[in-house]
Short mmCIF file of C-alpha atoms in Angstrom, two decimals:
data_model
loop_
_atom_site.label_atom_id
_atom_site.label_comp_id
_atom_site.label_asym_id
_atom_site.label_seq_id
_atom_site.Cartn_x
_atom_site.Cartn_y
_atom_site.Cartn_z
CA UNK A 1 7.46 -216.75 128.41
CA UNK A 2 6.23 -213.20 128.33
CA UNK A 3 9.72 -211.91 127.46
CA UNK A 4 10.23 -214.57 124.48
CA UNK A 5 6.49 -213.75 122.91
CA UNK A 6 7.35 -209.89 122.71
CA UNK A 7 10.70 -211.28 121.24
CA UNK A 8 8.89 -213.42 118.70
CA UNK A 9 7.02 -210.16 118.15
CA UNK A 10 9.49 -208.21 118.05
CA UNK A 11 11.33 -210.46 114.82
CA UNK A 12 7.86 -210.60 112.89
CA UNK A 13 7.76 -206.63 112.89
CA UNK A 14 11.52 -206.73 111.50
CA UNK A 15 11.07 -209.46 109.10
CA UNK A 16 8.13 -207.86 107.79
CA UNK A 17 10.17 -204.29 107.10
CA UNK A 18 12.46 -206.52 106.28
CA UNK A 19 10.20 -208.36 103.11
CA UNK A 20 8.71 -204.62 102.32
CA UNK A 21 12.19 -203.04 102.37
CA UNK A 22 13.87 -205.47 99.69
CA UNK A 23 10.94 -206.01 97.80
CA UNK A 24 9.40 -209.32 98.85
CA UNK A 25 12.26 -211.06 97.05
CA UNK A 26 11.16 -214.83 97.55
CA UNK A 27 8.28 -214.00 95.17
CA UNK A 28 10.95 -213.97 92.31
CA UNK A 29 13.03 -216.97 92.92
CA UNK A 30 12.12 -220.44 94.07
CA UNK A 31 12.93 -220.83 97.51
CA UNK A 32 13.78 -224.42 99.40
CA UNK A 33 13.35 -224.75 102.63
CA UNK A 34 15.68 -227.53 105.08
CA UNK A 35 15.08 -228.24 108.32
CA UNK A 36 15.76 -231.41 110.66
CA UNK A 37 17.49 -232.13 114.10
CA UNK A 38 20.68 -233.50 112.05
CA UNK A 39 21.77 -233.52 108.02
CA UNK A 40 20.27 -229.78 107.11
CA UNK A 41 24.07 -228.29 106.27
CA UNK A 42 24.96 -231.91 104.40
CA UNK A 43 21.65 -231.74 102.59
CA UNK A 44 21.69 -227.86 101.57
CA UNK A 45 25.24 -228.16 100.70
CA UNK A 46 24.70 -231.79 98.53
CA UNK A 47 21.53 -230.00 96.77
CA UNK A 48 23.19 -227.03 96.19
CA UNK A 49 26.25 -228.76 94.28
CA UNK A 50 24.25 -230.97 92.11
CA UNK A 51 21.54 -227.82 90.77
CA UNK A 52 25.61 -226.29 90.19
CA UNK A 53 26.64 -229.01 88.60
CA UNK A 54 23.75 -229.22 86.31
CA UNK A 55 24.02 -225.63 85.24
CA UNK A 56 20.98 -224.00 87.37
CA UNK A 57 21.67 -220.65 89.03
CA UNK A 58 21.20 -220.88 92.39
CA UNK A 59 22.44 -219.79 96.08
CA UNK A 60 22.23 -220.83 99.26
CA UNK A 61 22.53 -220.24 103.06
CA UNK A 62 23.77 -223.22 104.97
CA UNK A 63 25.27 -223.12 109.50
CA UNK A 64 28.60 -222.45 107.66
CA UNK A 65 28.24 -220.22 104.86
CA UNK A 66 26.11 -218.37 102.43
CA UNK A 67 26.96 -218.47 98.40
CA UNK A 68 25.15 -216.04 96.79
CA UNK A 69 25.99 -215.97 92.92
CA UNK A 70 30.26 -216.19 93.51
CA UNK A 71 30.11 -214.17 96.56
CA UNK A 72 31.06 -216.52 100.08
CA UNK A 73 29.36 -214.72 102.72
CA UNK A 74 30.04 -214.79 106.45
CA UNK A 75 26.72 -215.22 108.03
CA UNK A 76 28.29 -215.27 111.71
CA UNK A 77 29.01 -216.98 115.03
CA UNK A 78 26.99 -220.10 115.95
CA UNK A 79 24.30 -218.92 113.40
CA UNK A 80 22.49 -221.03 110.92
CA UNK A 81 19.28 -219.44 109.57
CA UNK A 82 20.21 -215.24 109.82
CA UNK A 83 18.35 -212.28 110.95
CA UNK A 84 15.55 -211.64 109.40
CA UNK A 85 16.89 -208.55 107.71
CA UNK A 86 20.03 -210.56 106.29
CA UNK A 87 17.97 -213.23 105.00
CA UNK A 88 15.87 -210.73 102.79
CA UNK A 89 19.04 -209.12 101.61
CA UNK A 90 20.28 -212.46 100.50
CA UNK A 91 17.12 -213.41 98.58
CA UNK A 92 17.38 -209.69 97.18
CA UNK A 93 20.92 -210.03 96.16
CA UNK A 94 19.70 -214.16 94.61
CA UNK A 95 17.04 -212.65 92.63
CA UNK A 96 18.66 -209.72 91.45
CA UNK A 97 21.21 -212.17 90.17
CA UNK A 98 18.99 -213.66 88.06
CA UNK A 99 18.98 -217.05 90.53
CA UNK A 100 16.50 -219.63 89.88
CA UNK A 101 16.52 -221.63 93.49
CA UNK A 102 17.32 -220.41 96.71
CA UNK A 103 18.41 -223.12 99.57
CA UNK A 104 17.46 -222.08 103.36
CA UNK A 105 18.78 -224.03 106.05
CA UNK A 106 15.93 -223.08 108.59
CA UNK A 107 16.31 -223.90 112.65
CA UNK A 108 13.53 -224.68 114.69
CA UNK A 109 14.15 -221.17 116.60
CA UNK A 110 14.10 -219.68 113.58
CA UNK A 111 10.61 -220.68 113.05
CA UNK A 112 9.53 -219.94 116.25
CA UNK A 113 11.01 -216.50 116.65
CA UNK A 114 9.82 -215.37 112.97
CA UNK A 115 12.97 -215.16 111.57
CA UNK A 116 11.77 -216.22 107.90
CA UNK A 117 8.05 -214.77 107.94
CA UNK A 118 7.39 -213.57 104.67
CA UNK A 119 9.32 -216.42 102.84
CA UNK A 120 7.67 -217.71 100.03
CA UNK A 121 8.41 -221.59 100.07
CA UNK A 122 8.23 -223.75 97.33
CA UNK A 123 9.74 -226.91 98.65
CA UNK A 124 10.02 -227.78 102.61
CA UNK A 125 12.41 -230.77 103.14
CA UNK A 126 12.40 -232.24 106.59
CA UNK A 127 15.83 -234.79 107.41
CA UNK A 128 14.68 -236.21 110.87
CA UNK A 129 13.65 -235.01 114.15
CA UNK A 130 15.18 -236.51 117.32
CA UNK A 131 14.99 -234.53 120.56
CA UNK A 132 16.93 -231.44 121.34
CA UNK A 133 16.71 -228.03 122.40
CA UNK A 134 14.16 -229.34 124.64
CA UNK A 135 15.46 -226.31 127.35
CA UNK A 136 13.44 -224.13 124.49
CA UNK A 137 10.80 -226.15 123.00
CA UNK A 138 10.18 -227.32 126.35
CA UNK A 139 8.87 -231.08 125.28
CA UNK A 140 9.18 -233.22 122.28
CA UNK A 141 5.89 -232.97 120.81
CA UNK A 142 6.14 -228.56 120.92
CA UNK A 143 9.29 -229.38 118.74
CA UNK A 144 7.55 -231.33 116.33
CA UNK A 145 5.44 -228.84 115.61
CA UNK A 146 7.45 -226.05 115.41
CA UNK A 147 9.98 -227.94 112.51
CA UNK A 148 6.32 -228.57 111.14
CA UNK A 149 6.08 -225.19 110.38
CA UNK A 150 8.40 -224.94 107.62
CA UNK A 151 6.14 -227.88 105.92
CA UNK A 152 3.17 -226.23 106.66
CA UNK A 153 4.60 -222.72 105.14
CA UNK A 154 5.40 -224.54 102.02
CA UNK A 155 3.86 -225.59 98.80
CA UNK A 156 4.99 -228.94 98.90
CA UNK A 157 6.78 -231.45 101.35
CA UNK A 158 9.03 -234.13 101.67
CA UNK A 159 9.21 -235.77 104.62
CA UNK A 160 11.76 -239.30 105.55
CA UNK A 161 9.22 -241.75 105.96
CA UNK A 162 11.62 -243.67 108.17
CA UNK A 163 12.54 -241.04 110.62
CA UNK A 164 10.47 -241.94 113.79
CA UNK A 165 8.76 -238.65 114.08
CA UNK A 166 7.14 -239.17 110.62
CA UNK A 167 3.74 -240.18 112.21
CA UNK A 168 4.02 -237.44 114.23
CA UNK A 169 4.30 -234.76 111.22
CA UNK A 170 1.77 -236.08 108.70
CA UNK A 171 -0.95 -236.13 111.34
CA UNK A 172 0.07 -232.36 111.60
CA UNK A 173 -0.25 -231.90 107.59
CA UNK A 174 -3.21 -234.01 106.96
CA UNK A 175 -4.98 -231.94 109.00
CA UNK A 176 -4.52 -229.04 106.83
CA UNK A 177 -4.50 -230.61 103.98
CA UNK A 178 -1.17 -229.68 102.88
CA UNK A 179 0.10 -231.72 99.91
CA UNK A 180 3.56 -233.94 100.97
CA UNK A 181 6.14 -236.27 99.42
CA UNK A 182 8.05 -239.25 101.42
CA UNK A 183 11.68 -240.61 100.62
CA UNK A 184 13.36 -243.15 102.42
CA UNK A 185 16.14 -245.55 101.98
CA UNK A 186 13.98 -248.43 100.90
CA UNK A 187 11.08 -246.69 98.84
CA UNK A 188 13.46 -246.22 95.60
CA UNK A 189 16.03 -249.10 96.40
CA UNK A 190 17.70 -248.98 92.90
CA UNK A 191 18.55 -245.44 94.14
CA UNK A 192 19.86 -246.89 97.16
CA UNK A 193 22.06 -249.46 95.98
CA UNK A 194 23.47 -247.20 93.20
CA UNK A 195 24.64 -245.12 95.97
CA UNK A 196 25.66 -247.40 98.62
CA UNK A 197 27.95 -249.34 95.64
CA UNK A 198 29.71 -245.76 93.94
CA UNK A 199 29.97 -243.59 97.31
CA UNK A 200 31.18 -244.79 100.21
CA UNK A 201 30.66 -241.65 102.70
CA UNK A 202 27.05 -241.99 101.60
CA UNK A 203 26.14 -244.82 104.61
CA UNK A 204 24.25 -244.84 107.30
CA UNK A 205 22.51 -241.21 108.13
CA UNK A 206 24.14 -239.76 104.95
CA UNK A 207 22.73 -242.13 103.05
CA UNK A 208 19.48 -240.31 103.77
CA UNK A 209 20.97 -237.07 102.90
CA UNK A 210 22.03 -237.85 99.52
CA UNK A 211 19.06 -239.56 98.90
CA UNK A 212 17.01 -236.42 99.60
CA UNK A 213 19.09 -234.04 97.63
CA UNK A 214 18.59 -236.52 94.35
CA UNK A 215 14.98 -236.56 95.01
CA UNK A 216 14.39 -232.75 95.21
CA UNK A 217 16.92 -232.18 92.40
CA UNK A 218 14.68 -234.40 89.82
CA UNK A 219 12.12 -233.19 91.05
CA UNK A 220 13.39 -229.46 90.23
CA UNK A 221 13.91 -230.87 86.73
CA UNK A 222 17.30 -232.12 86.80
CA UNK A 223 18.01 -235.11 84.70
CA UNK A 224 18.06 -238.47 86.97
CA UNK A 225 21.70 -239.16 85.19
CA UNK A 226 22.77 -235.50 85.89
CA UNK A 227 22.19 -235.45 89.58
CA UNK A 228 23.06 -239.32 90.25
CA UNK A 229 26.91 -238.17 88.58
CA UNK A 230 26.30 -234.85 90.98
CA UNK A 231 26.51 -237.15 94.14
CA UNK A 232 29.72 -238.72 92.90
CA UNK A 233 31.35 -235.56 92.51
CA UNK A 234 30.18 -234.03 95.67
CA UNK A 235 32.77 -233.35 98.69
CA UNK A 236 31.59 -233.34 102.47
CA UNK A 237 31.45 -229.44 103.80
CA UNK A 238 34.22 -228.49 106.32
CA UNK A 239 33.58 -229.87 109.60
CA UNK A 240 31.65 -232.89 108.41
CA UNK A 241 33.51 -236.18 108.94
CA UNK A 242 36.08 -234.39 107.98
CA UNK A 243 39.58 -235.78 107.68
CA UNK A 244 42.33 -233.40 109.33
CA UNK A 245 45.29 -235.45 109.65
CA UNK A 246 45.74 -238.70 108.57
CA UNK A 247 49.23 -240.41 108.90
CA UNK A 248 50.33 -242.75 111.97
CA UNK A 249 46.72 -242.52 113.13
CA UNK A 250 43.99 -240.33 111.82
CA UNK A 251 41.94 -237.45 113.15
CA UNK A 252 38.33 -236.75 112.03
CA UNK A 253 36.43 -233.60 112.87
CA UNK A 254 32.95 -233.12 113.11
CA UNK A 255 30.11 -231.05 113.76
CA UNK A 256 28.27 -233.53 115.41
CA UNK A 257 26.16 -231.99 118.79
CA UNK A 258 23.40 -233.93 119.16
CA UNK A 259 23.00 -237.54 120.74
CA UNK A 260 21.47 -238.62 117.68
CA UNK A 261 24.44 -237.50 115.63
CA UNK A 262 26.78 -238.80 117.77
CA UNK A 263 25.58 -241.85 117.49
CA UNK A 264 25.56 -241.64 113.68
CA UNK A 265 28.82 -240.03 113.45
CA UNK A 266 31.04 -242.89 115.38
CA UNK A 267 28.97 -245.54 113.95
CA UNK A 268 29.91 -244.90 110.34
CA UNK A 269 32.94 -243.88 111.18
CA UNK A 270 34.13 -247.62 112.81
CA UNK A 271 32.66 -249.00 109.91
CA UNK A 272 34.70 -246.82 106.88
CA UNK A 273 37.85 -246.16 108.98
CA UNK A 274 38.59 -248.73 111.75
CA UNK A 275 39.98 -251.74 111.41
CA UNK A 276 40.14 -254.99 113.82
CA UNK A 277 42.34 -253.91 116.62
CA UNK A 278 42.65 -250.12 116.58
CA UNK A 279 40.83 -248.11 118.39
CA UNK A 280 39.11 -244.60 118.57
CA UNK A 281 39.61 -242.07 121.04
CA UNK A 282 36.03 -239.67 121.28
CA UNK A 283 37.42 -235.88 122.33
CA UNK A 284 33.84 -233.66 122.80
CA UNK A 285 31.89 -231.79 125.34
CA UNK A 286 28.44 -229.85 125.21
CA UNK A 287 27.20 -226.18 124.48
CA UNK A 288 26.55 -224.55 128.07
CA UNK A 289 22.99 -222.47 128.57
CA UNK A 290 21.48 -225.29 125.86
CA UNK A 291 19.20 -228.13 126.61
CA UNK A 292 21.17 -230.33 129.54
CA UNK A 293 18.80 -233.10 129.16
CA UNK A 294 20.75 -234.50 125.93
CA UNK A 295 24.04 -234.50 128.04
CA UNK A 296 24.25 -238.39 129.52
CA UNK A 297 22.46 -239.40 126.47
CA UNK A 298 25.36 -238.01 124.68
CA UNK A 299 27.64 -239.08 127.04
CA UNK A 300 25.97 -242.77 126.53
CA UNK A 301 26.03 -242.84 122.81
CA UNK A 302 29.67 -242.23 122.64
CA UNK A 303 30.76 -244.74 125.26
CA UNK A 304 28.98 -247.40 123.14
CA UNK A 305 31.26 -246.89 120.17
CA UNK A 306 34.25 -245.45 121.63
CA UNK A 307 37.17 -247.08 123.22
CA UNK A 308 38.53 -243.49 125.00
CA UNK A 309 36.72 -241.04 125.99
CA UNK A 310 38.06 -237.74 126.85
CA UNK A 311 35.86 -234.18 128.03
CA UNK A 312 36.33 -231.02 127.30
CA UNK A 313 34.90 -227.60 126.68
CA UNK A 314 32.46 -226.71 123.67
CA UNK A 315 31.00 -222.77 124.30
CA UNK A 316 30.15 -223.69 128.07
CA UNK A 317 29.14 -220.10 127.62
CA UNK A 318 28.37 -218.87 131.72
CA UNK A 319 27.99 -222.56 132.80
CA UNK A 320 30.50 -224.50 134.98
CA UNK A 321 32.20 -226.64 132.43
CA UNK A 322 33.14 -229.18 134.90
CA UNK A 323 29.45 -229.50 135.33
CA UNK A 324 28.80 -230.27 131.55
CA UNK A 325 31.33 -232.80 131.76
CA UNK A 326 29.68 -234.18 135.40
CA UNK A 327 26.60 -234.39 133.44
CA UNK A 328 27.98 -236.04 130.42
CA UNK A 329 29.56 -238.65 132.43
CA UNK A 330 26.50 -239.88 133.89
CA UNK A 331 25.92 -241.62 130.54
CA UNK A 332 29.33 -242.42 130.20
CA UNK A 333 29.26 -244.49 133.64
CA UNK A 334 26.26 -246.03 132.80
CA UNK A 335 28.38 -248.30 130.27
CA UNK A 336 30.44 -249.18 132.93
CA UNK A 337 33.60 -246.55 132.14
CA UNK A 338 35.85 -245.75 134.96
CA UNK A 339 37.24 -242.16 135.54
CA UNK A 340 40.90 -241.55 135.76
CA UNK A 341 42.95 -238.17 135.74
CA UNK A 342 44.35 -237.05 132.45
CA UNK A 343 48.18 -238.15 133.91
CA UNK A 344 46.68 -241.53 134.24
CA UNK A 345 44.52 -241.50 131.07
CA UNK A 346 45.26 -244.57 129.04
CA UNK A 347 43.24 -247.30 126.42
CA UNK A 348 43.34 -250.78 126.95
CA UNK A 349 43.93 -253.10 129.81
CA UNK A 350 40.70 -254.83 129.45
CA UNK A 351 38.87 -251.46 130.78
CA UNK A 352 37.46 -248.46 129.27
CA UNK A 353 38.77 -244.89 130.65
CA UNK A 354 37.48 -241.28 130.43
CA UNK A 355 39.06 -238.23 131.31
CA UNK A 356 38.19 -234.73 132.06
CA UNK A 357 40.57 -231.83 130.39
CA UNK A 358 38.25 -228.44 130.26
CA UNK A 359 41.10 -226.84 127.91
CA UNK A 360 40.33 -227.82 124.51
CA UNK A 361 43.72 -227.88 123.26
CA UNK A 362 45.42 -229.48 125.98
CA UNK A 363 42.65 -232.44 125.29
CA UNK A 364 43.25 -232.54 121.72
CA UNK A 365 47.02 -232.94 122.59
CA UNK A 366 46.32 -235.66 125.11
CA UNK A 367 44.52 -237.54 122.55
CA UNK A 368 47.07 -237.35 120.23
CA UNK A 369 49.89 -238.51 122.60
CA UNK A 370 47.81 -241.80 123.54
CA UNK A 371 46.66 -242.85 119.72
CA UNK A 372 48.77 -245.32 118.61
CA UNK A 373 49.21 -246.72 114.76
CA UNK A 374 45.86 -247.19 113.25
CA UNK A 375 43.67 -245.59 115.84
CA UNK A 376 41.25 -242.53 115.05
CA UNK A 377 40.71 -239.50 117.17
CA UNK A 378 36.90 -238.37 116.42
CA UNK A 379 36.91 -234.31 117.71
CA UNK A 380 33.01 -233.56 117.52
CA UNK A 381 31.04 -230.20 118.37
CA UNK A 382 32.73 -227.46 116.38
CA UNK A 383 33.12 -228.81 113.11
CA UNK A 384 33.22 -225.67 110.97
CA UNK A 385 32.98 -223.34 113.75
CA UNK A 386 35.53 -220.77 114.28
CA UNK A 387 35.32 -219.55 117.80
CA UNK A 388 34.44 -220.58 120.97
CA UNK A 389 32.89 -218.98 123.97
CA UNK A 390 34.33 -218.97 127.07
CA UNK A 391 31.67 -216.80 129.58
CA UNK A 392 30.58 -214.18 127.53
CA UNK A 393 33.44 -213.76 125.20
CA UNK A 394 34.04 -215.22 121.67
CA UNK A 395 37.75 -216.61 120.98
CA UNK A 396 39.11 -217.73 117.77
CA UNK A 397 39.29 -221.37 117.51
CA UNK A 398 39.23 -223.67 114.71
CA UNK A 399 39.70 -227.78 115.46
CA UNK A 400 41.21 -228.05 112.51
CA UNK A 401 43.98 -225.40 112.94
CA UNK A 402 44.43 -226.74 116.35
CA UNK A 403 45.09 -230.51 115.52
CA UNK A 404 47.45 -229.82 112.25
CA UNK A 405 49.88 -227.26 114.82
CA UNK A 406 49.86 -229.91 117.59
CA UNK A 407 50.35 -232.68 114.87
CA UNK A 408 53.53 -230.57 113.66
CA UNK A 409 55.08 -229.90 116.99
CA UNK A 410 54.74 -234.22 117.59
#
């Protein structure tokens, strides 16, 4: 604890050189703030595209990317809100640029650590909050607090007034009085139904997300007809429910890493992709040296929509990945799966299988040699990403890559 409060220390001292050194540049553009468990990227990325569409200047920093005026910039590895130094240079570079709005995905460690002290917000949009990175929050309630503090750091908030932790949050901005704004699928159902009927990747969670985005981009003063064609228009980022290879059977990446998201992620897709009598094969593992009390849950959520299962690594970093996948599996078996070996690994037969294959690639091929016409291999946990890490390395990796050279060679 001692070590991570002189850390936290040690990131307010830089992000304050940091604010002096470029100028305090959140003073000179409007700054949004976007945090949540699940739906940030989506929502920065949908938000971003319709203030674009509508002829605003404005950049953004998102887990895969920054766009700063027509500069993409690299932000790194397994990042999503930057040093503190790197944000400030971003904002410096935005408002030099003449930006009006400035989109900040912001992490929970992020807020914790000081990473964005000195940012002026104007909005603070919170998706959802469903537990995870417990292993550094420590308990649910010490994370609800701490994505709090982007709301509480803001000038105004909107908040999804159906997301369970909603109580939660406005109990935390009541008490300082800090002014807030709810959305939700139901409180503007015109909204709702308009989207539902003209985009169909806009169900279930992402329904939320583009609901959000419309509702912070009229509220920024773009007409409601402007950013309601915006949606239409709008194209899933890399690595979200994205669509890799699609001809005897598809195969959908995603970034999705959270129990929560998993769940979300295979329920919409058997709704929009399967039909009666295929089936989907779920190919994922879990980060290692993260929180380990999401893994059966994980593990449980995918055995409830899946109908194959197989493990694998996802940056087990110094951790045994066999263990991840032990762990995993807990929540697997609870749904009454049955382990086989990969030789053996098969769908059907009035049971439900799962496998463990550690090599990524050789589990991506084994899914692909059991799919049969019509079925959908879901690979979740990377999405975007383009490395993974193995100990303490980094090695290049993409899913995407990796399913469209196996696909080839089939």
């Amino acid at each position: 604890m001692l070590i991570r409060r002189l850390k936290n220390i040690t990131h307010l001292l830089l992000a304050l050189a940091a604010n002096i050194y470029y100028g305090f540049p959140s003073r000179k553009v409007t700054v949004i703030g976007i945090t949540g468990t699940d739906g940030k990227s989506t929502t920065v990325h949908l938000l971003y595209h319709i203030l674009k569409e509508s002829s605003r200047k404005v950049s953004m920093v998102s887990t895969i990317r920054a766009n700063i005026g027509d500069s993409v910039i690299d932000t790194g590895l397994h990042t999503t809100t930057p040093n503190p130094f790197l944000i400030q240079k971003l904002l410096r570079k935005s408002a030099d640029l003449g930006d009006e709005f400035f989109i900040l995905e912001v992490t929970s460690h992020a807020l914790d650590q000081n990473r964005i002290f000195g940012v002026r917000f104007a909005m603070g949009i919170l998706t959802n909050v469903t537990p995870e990175h417990l292993d550094y929050h420590k308990d649910f309630d010490s994370y609800i607090k701490t994505k709090s503090l982007l709301l509480l750091r803001s000038r105004v908030s909107l908040i999804n007034r159906d997301d369970s932790s909603t109580r939660k949050v406005l109990e935390i901005l009541n008490k300082y009085k800090k002014p807030w704004y709810e959305y939700g699928a139901h409180k503007n159902g015109s909204l709702q139904r308009y989207i539902e009927k003209e985009i169909p990747l806009a169900t279930g969670y992402n329904l939320y997300n583009y609901i959000v985005a419309y509702e912070v981009a009229v509220q920024l003063g773009v007409k409601s007809e402007d950013a309601k064609h915006a949606l239409k228009t709008f194209q899933l980022p890399e690595g979200r429910l994205e669509v890799v290879f699609n001809k005897k059977f598809k195969v959908i990446v995603d970034f999705a890493h959270t129990p929560n998201a998993i769940h979300n992620v295979l329920e919409v897709i058997r709704s929009l992709h399967m039909r009666t009598g295929n089936r989907l094969i779920h190919v994922f593992g879990a980060a290692g040296l993260r929180d380990s009390q999401k893994r059966p849950l994980m593990g449980e959520n995918s055995s409830t929509f899946s109908d194959g299962i197989i493990l694998t690594e996802e940056d087990y970093r110094t951790e045994d990945p066999l263990e991840i996948s032990a762990q995993i599996a807990k929540g697997i078996e609870k749904n009454g799966w049955v382990f086989v070996p990969p030789e053996k690994m098969t769908l059907g037969n009035g049971k439900k299988y799962y496998t463990v294959i550690i090599d990524r690639k050789k589990a991506i091929e084994k899914a692909l040699s059991i799919a049969q016409s019509g079925d959908v291999i879901v690979i979740t946990g990377k999405g975007h990403e383009q490395s993974l890490c193995r100990g303490k390395k980094e090695f290049p990796w993409s899913d995407r890559k990796t399913v469209q050279e196996i696909a080839v060679n089939t």
